[in-house]
CSV table of C-alpha atoms and ligand atoms in Angstrom, one decimal:
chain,number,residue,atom,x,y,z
P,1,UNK,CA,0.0,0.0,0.0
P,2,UNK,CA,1.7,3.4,-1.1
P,3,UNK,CA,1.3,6.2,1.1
P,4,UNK,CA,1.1,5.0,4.8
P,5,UNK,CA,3.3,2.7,6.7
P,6,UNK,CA,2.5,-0.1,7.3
P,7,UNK,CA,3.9,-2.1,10.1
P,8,UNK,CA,4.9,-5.5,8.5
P,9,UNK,CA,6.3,-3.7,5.5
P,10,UNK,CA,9.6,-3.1,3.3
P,11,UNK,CA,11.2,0.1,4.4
P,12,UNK,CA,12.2,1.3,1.2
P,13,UNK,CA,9.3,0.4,-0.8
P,14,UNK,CA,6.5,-0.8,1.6
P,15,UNK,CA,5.7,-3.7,0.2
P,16,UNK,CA,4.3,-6.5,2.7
P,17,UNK,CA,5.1,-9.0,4.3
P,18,UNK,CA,8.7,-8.5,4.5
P,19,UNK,CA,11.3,-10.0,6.1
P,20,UNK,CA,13.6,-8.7,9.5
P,21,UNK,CA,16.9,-7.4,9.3
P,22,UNK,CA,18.6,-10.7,10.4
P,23,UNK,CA,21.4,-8.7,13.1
P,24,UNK,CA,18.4,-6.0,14.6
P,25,UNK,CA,15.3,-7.5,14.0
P,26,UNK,CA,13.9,-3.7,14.0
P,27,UNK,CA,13.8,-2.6,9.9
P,28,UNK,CA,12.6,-5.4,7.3
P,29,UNK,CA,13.3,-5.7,3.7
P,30,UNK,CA,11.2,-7.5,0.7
P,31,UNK,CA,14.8,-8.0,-1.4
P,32,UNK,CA,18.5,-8.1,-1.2
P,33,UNK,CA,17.7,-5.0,-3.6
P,34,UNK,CA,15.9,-2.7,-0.9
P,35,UNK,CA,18.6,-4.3,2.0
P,36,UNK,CA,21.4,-2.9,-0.4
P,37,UNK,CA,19.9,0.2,-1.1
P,38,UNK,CA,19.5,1.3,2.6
P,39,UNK,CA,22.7,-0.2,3.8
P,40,UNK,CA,24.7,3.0,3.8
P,41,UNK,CA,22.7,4.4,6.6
P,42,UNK,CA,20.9,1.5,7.8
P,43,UNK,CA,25.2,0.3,9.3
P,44,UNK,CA,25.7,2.6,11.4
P,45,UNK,CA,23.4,1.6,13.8
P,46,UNK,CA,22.5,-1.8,13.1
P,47,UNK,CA,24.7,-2.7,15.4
P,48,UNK,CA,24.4,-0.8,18.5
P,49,UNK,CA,20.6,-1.4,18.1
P,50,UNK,CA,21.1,-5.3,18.2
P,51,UNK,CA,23.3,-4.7,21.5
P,52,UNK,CA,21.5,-2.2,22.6
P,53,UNK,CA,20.1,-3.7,25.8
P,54,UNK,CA,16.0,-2.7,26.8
P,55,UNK,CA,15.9,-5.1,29.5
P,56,UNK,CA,18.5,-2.2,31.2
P,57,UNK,CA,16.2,0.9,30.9
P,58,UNK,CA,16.7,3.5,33.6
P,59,UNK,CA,12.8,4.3,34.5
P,60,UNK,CA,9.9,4.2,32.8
P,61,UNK,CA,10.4,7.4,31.8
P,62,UNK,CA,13.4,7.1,29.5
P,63,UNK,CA,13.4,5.8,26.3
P,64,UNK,CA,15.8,4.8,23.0
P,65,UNK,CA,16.2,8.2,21.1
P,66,UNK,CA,19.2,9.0,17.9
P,67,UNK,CA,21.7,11.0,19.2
P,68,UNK,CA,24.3,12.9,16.7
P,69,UNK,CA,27.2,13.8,18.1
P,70,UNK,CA,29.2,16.5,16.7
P,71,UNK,CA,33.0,14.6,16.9
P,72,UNK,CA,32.0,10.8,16.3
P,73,UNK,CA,31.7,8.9,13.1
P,74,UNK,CA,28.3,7.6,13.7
P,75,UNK,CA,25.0,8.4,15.7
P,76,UNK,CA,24.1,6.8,19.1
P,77,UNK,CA,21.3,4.5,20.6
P,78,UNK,CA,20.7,6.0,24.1
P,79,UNK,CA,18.4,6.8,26.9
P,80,UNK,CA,17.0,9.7,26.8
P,81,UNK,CA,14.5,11.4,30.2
P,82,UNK,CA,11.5,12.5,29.5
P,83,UNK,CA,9.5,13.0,33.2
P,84,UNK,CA,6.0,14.1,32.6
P,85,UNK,CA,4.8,18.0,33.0
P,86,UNK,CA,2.1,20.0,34.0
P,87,UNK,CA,1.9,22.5,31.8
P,88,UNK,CA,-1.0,25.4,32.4
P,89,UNK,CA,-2.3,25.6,28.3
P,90,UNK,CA,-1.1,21.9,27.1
P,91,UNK,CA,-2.1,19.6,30.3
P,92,UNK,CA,0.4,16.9,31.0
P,93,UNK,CA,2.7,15.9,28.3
P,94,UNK,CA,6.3,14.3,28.7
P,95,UNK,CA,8.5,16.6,27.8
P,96,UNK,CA,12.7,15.4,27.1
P,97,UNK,CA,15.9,16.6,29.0
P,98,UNK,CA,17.5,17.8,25.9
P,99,UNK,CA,20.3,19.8,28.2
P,100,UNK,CA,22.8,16.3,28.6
P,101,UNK,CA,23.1,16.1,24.8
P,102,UNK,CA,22.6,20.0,23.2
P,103,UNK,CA,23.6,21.5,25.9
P,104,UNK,CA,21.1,24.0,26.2
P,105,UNK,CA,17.7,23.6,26.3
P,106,UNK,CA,16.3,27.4,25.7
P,107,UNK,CA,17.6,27.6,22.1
P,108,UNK,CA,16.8,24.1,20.6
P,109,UNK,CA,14.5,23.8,17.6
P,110,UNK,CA,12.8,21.2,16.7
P,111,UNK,CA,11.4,19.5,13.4
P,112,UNK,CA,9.0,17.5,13.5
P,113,UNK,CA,8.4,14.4,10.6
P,114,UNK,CA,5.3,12.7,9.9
P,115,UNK,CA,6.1,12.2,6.6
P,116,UNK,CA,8.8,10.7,4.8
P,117,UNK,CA,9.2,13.1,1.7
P,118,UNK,CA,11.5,10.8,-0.5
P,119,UNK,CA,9.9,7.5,0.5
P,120,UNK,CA,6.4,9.3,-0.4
P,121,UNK,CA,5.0,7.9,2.9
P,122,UNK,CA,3.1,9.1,6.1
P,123,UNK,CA,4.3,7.9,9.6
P,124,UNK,CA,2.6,6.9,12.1
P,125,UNK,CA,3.4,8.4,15.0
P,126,UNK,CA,6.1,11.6,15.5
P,127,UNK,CA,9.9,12.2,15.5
P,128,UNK,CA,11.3,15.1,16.5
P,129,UNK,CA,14.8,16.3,15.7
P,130,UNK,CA,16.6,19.0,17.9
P,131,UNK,CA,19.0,21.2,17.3
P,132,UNK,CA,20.4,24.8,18.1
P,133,UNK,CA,18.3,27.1,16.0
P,134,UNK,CA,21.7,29.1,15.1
P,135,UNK,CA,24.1,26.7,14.8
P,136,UNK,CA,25.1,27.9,11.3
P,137,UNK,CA,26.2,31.5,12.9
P,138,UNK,CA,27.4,30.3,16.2
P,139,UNK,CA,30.4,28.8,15.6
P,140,UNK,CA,29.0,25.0,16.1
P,141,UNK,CA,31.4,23.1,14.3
P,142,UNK,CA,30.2,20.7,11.5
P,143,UNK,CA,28.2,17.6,12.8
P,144,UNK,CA,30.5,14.4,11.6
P,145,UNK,CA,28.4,11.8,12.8
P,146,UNK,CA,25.4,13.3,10.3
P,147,UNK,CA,28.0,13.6,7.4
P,148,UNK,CA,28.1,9.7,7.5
P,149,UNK,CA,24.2,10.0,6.5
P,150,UNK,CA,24.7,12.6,3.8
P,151,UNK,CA,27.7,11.7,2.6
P,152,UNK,CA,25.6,8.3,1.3
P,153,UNK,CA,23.9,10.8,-1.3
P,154,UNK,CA,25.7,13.0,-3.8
P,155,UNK,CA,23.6,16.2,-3.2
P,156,UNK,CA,24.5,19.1,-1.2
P,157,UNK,CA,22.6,18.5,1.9
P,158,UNK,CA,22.6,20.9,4.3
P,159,UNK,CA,25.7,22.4,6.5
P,160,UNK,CA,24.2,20.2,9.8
P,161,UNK,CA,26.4,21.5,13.1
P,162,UNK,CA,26.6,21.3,16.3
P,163,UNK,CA,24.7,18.3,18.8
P,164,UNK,CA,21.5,17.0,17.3
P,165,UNK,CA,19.0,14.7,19.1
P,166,UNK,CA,16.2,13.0,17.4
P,167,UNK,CA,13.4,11.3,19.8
P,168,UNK,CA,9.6,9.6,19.1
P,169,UNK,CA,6.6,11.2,20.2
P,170,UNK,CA,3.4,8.7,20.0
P,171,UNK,CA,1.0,9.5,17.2
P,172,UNK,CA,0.3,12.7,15.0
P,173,UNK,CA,-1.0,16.1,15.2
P,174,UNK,CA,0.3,18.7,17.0
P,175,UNK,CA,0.5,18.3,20.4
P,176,UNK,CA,1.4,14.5,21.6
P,177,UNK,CA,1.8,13.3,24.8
P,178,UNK,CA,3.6,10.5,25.6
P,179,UNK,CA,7.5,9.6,24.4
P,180,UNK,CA,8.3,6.6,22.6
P,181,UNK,CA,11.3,4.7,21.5
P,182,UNK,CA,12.8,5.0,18.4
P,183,UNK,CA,13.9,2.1,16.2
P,184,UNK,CA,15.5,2.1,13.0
P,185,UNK,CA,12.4,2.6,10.3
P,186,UNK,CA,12.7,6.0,12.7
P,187,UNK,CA,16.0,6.1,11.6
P,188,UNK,CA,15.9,6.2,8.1
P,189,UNK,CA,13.3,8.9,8.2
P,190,UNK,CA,15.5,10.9,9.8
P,191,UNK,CA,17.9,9.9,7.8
P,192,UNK,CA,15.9,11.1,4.8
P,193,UNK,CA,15.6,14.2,6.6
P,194,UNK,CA,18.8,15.1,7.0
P,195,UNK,CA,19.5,14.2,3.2
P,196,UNK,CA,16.9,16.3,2.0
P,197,UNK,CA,16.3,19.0,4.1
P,198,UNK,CA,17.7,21.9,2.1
P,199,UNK,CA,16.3,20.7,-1.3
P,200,UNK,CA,13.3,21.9,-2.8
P,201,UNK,CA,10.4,20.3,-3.4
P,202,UNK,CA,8.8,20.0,-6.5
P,203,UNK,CA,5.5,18.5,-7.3
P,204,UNK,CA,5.3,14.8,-8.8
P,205,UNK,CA,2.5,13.3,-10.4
P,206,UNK,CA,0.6,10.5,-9.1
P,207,UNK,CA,1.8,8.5,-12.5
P,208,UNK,CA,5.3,9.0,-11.4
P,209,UNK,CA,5.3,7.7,-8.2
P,210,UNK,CA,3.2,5.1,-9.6
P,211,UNK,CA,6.2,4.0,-12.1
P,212,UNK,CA,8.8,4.4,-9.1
P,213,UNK,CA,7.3,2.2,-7.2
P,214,UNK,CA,7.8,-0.6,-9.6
P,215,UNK,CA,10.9,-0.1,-10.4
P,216,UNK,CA,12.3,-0.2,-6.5
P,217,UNK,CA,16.1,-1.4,-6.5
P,218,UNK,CA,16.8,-1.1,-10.5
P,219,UNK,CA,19.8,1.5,-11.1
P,220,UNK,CA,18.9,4.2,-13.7
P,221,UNK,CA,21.6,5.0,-16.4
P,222,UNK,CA,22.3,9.1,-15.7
P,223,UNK,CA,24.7,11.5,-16.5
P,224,UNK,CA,26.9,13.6,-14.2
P,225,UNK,CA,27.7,16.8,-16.1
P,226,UNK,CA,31.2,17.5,-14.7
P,227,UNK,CA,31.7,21.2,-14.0
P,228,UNK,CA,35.3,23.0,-14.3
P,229,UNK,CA,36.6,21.7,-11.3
P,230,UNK,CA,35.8,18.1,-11.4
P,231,UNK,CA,36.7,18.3,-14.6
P,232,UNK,CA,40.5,19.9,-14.3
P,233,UNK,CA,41.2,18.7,-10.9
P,234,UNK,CA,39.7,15.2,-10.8
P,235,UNK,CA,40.5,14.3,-14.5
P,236,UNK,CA,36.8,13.6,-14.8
P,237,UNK,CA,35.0,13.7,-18.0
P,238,UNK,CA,33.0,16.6,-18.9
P,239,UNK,CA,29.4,13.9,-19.2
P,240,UNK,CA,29.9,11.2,-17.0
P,241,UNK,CA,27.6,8.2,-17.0
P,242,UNK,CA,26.2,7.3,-13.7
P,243,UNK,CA,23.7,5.2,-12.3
P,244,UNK,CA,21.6,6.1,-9.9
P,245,UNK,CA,19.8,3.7,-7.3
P,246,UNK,CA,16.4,4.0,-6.7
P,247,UNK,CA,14.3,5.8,-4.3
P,248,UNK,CA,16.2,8.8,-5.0
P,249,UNK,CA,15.9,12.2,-4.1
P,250,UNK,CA,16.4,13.3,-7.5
P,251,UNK,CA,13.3,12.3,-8.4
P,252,UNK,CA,11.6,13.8,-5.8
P,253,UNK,CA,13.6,17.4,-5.6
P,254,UNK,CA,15.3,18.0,-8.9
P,255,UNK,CA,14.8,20.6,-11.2
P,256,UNK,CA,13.3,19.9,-14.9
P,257,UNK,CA,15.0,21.5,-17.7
P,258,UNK,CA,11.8,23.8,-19.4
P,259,UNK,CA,14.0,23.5,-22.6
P,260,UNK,CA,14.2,19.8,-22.7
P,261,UNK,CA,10.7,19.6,-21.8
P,262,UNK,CA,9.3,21.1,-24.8
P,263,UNK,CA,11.6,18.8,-27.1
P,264,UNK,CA,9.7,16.2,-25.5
P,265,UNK,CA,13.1,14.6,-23.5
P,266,UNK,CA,12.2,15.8,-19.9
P,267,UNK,CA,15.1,15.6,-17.6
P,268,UNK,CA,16.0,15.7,-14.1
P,269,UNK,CA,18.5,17.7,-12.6
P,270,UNK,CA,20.1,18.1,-9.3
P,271,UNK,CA,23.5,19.9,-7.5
P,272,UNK,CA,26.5,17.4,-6.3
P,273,UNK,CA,28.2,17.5,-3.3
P,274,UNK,CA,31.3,19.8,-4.1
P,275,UNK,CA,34.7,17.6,-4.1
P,276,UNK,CA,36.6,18.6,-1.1
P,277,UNK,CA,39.8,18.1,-3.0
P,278,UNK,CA,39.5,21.8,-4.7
P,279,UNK,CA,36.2,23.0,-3.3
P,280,UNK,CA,38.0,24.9,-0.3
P,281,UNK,CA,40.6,25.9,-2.6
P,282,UNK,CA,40.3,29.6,-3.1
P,283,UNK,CA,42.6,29.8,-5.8
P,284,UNK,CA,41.0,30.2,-8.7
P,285,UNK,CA,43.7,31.1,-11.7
P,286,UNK,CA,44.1,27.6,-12.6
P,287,UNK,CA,41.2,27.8,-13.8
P,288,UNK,CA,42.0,30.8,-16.1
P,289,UNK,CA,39.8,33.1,-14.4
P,290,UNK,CA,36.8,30.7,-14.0
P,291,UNK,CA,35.2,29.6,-10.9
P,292,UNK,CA,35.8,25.7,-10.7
P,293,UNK,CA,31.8,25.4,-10.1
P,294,UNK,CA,31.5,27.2,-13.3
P,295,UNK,CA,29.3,25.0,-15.4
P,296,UNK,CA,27.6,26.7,-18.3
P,297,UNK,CA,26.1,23.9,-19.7
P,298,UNK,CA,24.0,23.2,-16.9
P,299,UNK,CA,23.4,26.7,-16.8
P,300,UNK,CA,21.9,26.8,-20.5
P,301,UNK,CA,19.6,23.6,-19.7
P,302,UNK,CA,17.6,25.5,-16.8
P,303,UNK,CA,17.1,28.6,-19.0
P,304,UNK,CA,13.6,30.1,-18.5
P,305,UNK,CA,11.0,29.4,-21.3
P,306,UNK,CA,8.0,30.9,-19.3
P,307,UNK,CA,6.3,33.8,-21.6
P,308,UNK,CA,4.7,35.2,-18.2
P,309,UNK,CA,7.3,34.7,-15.8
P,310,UNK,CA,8.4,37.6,-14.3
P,311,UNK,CA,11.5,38.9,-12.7
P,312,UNK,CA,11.4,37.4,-8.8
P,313,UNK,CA,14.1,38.2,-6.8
P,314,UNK,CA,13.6,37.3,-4.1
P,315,UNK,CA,12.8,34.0,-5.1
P,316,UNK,CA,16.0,33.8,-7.3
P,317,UNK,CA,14.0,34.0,-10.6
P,318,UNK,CA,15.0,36.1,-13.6
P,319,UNK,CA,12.4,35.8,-15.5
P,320,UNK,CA,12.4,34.6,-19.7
P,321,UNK,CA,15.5,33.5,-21.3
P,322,UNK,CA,17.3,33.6,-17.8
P,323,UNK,CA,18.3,30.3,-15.6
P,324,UNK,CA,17.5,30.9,-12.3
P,325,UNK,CA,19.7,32.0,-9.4
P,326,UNK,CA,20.2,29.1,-8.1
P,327,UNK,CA,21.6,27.5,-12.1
P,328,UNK,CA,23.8,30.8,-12.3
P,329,UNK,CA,26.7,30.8,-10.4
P,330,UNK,CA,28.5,28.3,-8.2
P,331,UNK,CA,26.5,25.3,-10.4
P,332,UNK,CA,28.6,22.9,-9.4
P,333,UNK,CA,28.8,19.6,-11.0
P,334,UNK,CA,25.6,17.9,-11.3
P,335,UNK,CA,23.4,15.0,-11.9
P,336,UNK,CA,21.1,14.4,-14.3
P,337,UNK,CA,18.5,11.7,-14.9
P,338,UNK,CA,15.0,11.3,-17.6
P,339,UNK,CA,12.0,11.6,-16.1
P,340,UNK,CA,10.8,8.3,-17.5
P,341,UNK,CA,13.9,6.6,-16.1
P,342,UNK,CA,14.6,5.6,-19.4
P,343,UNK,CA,18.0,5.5,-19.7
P,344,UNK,CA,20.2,8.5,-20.7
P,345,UNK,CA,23.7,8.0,-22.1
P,346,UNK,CA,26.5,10.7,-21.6
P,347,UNK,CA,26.5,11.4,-25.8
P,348,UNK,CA,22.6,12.3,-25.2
P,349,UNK,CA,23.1,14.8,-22.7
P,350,UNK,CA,25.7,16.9,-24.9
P,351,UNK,CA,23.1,16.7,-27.2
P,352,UNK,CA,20.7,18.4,-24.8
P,353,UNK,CA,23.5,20.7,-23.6
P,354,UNK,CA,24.8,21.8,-27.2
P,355,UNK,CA,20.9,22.3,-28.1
P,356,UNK,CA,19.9,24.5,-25.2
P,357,UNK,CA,23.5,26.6,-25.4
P,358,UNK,CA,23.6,26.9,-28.7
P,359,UNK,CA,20.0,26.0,-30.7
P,360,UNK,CA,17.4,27.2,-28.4
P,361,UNK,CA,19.3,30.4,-26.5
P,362,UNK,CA,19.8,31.9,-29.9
P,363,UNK,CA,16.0,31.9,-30.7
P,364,UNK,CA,15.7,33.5,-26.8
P,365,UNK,CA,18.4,36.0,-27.2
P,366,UNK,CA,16.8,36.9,-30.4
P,367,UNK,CA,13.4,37.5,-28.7
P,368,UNK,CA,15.3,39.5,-26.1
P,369,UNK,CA,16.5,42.3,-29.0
P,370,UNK,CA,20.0,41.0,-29.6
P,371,UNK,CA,20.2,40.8,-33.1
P,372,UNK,CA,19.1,44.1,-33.5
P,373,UNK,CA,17.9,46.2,-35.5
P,374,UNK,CA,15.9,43.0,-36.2
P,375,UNK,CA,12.7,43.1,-35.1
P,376,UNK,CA,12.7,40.9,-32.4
P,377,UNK,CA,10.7,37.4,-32.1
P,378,UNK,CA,7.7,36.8,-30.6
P,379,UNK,CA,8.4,34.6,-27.3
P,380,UNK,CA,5.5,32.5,-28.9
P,381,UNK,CA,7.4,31.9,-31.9
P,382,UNK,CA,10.5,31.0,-30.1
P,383,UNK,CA,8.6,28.6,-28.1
P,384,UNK,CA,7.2,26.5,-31.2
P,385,UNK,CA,10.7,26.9,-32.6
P,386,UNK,CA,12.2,24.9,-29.8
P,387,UNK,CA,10.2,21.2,-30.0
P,388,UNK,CA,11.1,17.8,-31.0
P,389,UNK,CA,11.5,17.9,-35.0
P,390,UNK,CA,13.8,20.6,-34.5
P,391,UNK,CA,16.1,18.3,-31.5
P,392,UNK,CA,15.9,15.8,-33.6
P,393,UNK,CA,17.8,17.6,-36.3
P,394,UNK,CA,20.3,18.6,-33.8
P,395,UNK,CA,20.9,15.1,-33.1
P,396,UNK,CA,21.9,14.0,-36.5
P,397,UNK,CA,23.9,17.3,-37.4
P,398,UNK,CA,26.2,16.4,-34.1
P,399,UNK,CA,26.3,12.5,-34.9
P,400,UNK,CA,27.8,13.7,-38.3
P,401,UNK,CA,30.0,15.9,-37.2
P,402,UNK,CA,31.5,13.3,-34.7
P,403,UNK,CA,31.5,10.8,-37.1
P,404,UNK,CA,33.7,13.4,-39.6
P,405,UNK,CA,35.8,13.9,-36.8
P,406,UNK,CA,36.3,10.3,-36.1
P,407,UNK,CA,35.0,10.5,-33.0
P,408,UNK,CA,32.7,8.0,-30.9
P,409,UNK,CA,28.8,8.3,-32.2
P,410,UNK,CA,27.4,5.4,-31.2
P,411,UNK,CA,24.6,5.8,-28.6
P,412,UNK,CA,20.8,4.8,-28.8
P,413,UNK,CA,18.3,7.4,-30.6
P,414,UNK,CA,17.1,9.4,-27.4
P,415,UNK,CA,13.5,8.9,-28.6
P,416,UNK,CA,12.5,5.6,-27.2
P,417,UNK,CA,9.3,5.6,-28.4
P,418,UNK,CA,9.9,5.2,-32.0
A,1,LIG,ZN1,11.4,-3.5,-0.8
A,2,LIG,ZN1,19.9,-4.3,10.9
């Protein structure tokens, strides 16, 4: 059943009847595929849980919470206290001593999950995750033991810092009463928290999820579009295939090229993690004056081909013919997969970047007045300019030319449907 958890079911893909992690008896799986595919995270407390003794529980009023200490490789199982209060406008309610683990008490925030945003499920009771509401201005140094989590993902996740405590609340709502422990389905929605935090989310239809959920475990063929740095520092290739495991957050958060839409080829795009091995290197001239997260092409696949959109600021829009703020500067290398999961070979996505830089941003900057004194073109007419007969073109001209050239052409015809 898609949607809700359900108790007997696959963590990653909820279907039934599945069977127990055989070390911690406390997360089940319906395949090897969904065991691998949570592994990364699911490790680094499988262990403590299965020695992780309930038999030696201080009170009744402590139970198993997530701690993620800031110096430490991997989370901890402990026991947290959470005595009961009497509080004037809520009534009783068990409320945590944070203090032993953040520190402070006054300045914690908490986020509460009863959904599972990548997974595309509701929980069915609360987890709340604590942290210092400031921690990215207060000097808390990074959190290590939440790297190990984010690190299993190639997005940029959020800076997490500082202490970070993550407890169960029974049920839903607003205002629950009574603590509970977690185990490790808990985890991995935290987990998934912590991964996706800082991403955006965009809207999926039902059909989508529909097709992801069949497809559970399969690897989809992507491309990593490699920007400057990866490319001059890591010896990487400027298109990279990948493949991608599924659930991922890509398909949940990424942006869709509008270009690439309208050629009937919609893509999925999303930011990598920088590569520490230049990203905190400040100097730049090796890169002849470029930033080493310049990447234009990525750039050129998110330009705007809105007629009506307007210039929004504040939401880091430019309006028509522009990429938005966040595809501008400091791009990064990045990932990109087809919405269909069909898949999508590296020679593919230079087609797509070569169309959009080249093709399609000469019919926008020709709208925008730059070939005056032309007359410039309707956006109308630029839109039914950029569509599939005229990618399709593109794709040949660029096979020739590599095949003059002597280089490599040989890659399936991106239409699958014909
Ligand atoms: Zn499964
Ligand atoms: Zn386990």
């Amino acid at each position: 059943m898609a949607g809700v958890e359900v108790k007997d079911s696959c963590i990653i893909c909820n279907t039934s009847s599945a069977n127990f992690c055989d070390r911690c008896k406390s997360i089940r799986y319906c395949s090897k595929a969904c065991q691998r595919a949570d592994w990364p995270t699911h490790k680094l407390l499988c262990k403590a849980f299965s020695n992780f003794d309930t038999t030696k529980r201080p009170s009744k009023n402590h139970f198993r919470a997530i701690f993620f200490p800031v110096d430490k490789e991997k989370p901890e199982l402990i026991w947290l206290h959470c005595p009961w209060r009497d509080d004037e406008e809520d009534g009783w309610y068990q409320h945590p001593d944070k203090k032993p683990f953040l520190g402070v008490d006054v300045f914690a925030s908490t986020t509460s999950i009863q959904r599972n945003r990548i997974l595309e499920r509701d929980l069915s009771d609360t987890i709340n995750l604590c942290y210092s509401d400031s921690f990215l201005v207060d000097g808390s140094r990074p959190n290590r033991s939440i790297a190990a989590i984010t690190a299993t993902k190639p997005y940029r996740s959020l800076d997490w810092r500082g202490p970070i405590l993550a407890y169960g609340k029974e049920g839903l709502g607003i205002d629950q009463i009574a603590c509970k422990d977690l185990d490790l389905n808990d985890f991995r929605h935290v987990a998934d928290l912590l991964i996706s935090y800082s991403l955006d989310p965009v809207p999926v239809n039902r059909q989508l999820s529909q097709l992801r959920q069949k497809s559970v475990g399969e690897k989809i063929k992507g491309v990593r579009i490699n920007c400057i740095g990866d490319q001059k520092m890591c010896g990487r290739p400027k298109f990279e295939a990948v493949e991608i495991a599924q659930p991922d957050p890509i398909f949940s958060y990424g942006d869709v090229s509008e270009i690439m839409k309208r050629v009937e080829l919609p893509i999925i795009t999303q930011h990598c993690r920088p590569d520490p091995k230049w990203a905190n290197n400040e100097n730049y001239k090796a890169f002849e004056g470029m930033s080493p997260f310049n990447n234009q092409d990525a750039t050129y696949l998110h330009l705007c081909c809105d007629p009506n959109a307007d210039l929004k600021l504040q939401m880091g829009k430019l309006g028509w013919g522009f990429a938005p703020l966040k595809w501008q500067d400091g791009v990064g290398s990045v990932i990109v997969v087809r919405q269909d999961k069909k898949p999508l070979f590296p020679l593919h996505m230079e087609a797509m970047c070569k169309y959009c830089r080249y093709d399609a941003s000469d019919l926008i900057r020709h709208s925008l007045g730059e070939y005056a004194p032309e007359k410039p073109m309707e956006k109308g007419d630029v839109l039914t300019m950029i569509c599939r007969p005229a990618f399709v073109i593109f794709w040949y001209k660029l096979l020739d030319e590599r095949r003059k050239k002597g280089e490599d052409s040989s890659a399936p015809y991106p239409y699958y449907d014909v």
